[in-house]
Coordinates of C-alpha atoms in Angstrom, one line a residue:
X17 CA -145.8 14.3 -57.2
X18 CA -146.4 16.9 -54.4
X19 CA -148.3 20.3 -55.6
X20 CA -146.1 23.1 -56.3
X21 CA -146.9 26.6 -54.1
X22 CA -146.7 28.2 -58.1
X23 CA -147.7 26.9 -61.2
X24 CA -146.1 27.4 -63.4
X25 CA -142.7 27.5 -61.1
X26 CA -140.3 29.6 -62.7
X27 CA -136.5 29.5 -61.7
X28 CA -133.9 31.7 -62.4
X29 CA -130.3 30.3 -62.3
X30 CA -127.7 32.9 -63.5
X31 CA -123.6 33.5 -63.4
X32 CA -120.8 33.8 -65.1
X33 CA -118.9 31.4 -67.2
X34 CA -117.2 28.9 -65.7
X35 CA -119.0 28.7 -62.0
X36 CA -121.1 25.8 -63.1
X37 CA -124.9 27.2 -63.1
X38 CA -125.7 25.4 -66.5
X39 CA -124.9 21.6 -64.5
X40 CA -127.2 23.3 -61.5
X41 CA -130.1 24.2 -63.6
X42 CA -129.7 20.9 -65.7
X43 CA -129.6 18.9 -62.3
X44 CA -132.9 21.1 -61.2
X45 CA -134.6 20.4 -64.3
X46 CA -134.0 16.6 -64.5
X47 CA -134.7 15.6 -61.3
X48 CA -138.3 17.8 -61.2
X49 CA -139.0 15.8 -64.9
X50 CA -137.8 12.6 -63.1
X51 CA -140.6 13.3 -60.1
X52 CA -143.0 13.8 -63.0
X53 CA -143.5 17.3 -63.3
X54 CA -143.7 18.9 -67.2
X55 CA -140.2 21.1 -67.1
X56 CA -138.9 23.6 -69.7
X57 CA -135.8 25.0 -69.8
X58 CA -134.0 28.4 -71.6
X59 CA -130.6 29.2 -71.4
X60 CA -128.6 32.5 -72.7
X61 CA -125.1 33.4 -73.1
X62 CA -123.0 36.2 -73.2
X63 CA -119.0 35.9 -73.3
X64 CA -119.6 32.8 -71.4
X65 CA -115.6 31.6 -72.0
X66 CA -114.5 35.1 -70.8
X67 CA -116.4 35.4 -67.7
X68 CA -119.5 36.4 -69.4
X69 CA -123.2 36.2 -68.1
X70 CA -124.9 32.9 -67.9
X71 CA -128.6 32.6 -67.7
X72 CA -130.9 29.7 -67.4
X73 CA -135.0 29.4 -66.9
X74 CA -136.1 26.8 -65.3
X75 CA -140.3 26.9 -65.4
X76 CA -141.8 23.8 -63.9
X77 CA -145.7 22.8 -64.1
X78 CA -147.9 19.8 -62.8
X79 CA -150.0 20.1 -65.7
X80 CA -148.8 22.6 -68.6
X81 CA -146.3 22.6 -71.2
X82 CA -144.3 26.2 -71.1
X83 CA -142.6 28.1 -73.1
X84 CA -138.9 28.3 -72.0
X85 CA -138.4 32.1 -70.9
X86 CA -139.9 33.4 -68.1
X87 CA -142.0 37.0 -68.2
X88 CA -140.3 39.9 -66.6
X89 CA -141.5 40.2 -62.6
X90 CA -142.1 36.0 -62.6
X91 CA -139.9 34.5 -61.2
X92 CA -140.4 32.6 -57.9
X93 CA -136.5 31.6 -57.0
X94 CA -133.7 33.1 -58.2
X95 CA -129.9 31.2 -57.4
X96 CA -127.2 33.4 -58.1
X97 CA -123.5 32.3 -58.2
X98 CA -122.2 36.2 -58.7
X99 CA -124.3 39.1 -56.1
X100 CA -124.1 41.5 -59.2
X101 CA -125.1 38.8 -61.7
X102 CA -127.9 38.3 -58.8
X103 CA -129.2 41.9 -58.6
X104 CA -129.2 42.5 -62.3
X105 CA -131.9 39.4 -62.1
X106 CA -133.3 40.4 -59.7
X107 CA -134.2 43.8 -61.1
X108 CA -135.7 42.2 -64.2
X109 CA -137.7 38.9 -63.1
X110 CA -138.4 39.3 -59.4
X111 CA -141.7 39.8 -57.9
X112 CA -143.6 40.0 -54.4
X113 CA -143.3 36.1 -54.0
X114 CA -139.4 36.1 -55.1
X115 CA -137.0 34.4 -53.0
X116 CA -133.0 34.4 -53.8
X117 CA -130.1 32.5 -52.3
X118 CA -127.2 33.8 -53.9
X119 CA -123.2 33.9 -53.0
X120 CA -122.3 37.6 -52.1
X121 CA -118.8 36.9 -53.2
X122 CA -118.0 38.9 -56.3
X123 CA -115.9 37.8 -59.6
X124 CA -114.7 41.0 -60.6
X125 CA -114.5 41.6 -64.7
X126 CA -111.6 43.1 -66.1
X127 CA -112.6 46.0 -66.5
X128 CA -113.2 46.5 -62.6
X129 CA -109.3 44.8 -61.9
X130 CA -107.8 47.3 -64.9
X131 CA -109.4 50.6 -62.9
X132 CA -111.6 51.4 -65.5
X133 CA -115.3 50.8 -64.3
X134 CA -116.3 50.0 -60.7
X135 CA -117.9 47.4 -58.5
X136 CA -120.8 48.3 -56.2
X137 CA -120.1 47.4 -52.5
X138 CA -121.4 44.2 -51.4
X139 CA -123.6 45.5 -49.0
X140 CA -125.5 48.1 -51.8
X141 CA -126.5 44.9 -53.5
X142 CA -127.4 43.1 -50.3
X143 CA -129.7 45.8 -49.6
X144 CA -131.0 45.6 -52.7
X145 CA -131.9 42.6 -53.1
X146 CA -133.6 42.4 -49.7
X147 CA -135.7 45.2 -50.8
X148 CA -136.6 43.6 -54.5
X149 CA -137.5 40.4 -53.0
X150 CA -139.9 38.4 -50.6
X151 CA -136.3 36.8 -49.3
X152 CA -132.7 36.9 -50.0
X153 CA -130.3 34.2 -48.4
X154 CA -126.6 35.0 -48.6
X155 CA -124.5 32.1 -49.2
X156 CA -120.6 32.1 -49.1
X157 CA -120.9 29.1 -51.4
X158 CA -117.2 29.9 -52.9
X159 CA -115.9 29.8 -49.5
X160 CA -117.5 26.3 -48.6
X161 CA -116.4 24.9 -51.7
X162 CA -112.8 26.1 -51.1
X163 CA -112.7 24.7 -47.8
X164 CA -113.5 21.3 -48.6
X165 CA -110.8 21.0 -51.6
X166 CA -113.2 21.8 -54.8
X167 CA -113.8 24.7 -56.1
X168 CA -115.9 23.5 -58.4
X169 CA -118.3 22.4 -56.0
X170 CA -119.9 25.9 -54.8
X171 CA -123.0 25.0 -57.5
X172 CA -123.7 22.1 -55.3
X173 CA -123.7 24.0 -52.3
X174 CA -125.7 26.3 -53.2
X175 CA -128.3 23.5 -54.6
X176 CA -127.9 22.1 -50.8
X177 CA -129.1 25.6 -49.7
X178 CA -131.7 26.0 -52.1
X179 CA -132.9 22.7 -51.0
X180 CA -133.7 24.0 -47.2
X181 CA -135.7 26.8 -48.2
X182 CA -139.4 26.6 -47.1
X183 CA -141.0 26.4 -50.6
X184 CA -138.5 24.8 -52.5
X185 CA -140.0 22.7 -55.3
X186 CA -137.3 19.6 -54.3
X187 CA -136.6 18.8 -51.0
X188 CA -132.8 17.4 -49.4
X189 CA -133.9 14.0 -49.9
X190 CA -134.4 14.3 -53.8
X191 CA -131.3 16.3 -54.6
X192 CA -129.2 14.5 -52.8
X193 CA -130.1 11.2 -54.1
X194 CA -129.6 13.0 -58.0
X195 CA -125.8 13.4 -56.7
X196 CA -125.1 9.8 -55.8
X197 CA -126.6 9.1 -59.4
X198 CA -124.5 11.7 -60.8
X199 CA -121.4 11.7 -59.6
X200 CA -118.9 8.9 -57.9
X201 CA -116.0 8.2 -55.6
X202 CA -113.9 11.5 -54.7
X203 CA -116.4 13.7 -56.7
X204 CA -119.5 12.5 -54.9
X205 CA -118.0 12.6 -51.6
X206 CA -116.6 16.2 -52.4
X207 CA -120.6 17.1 -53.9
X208 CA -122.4 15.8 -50.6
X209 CA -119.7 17.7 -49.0
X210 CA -120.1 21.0 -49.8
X211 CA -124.2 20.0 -50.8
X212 CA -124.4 19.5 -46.7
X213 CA -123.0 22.8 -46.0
X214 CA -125.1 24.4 -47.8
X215 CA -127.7 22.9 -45.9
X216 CA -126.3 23.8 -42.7
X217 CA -126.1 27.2 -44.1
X218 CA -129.5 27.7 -44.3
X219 CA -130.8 25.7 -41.0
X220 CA -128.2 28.2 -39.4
X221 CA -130.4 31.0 -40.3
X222 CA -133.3 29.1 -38.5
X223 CA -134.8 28.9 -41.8
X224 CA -134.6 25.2 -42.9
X225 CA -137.3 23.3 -44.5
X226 CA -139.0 20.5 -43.0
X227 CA -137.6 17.1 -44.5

């Protein structure tokens, strides 16, 4: 069990329903618990089957046991599947230390497709979250998982890319290895897939981790 940069850890996971951020956050969680560390997790709902917002807390520690929601300000990474989902995280729980890979492409609600409220421009929220956090890694995780036939896979790509950041509690070699127990034939070769992209994604920037 290697020591984490924070202890407690805390990890923010959020969405909408549907994209698949519970399975990340549950993969997250079991495999730091299967390395040994003590792991809670907290998850909220809003309208999750109409597209609502989907929350989950991860907080890791070598040592403690935690309670499952994470202060305001705390949070060390932050993986957003929505960018407006992302920002409206990142306004509550990051910090100076925060770091957030998120995919900029948006999932517009209703109201935004009937006329009747608007969605800020991509690049607002970019800016915005550069400015909240430490770092903020752009993803198009949506797009890799398109490509490659699934779009259920963009969680897993995004996992890939959280995996190459410098200071990420699990490394390539651990996630990937909780895929091949996870998941088989087509659906693990779709996973490691789109999980390798998001890699790449990542190491493009210059900014991959050290295996």
């Amino acid at each position: 069990m290697k020591k984490l940069k924070f202890d407690p850890l805390n990890i923010v996971i959020c969405g909408i329903g549907g994209q698949g951020n519970v399975l990340a956050s549950e993969i997250v969680a079991s495999t730091m618990n299967d390395l040994g560390y003590r792991v809670a997790v907290g998850e909220t709902y809003g309208a999750s089957q109409r597209g609502g917002s989907v929350m989950s807390h991860v907080r890791v520690s070598e040592t403690e046991d935690l309670g499952v929601l994470i202060p305001s300000g705390e949070a060390h990474i932050i993986i957003g599947f929505e960018p407006l989902e992302t920002l409206r995280m990142a306004r509550q729980y990051a910090g100076a230390n925060t770091m957030v890979i998120y995919d900029p492409r948006p999932v517009y609600p209703l109201g935004v497709l009937q006329g009747n409220q608007s969605y800020p421009p991509i690049e607002e929220i970019k800016k915005e979250l550069e400015a909240l956090t430490a770092e903020a890694h752009a993803v198009q995780a949506a797009d890799i998982a398109m490509e490659i036939g699934d779009t259920r896979a963009a969680n897993v790509a995004l996992l890939g890319a959280f995996s190459r950041l410098e200071g990420s509690p699990l490394n390539t070699e651990e996630l990937a290895a909780i895929l091949a127990q996870r998941f088989q034939g087509r659906a693990l070769e779709i996973n490691q897939k789109a999980f390798a992209r998001g890699c790449e994604a990542i190491d493009g920037e210059g900014g991959g981790a050290d295996e």
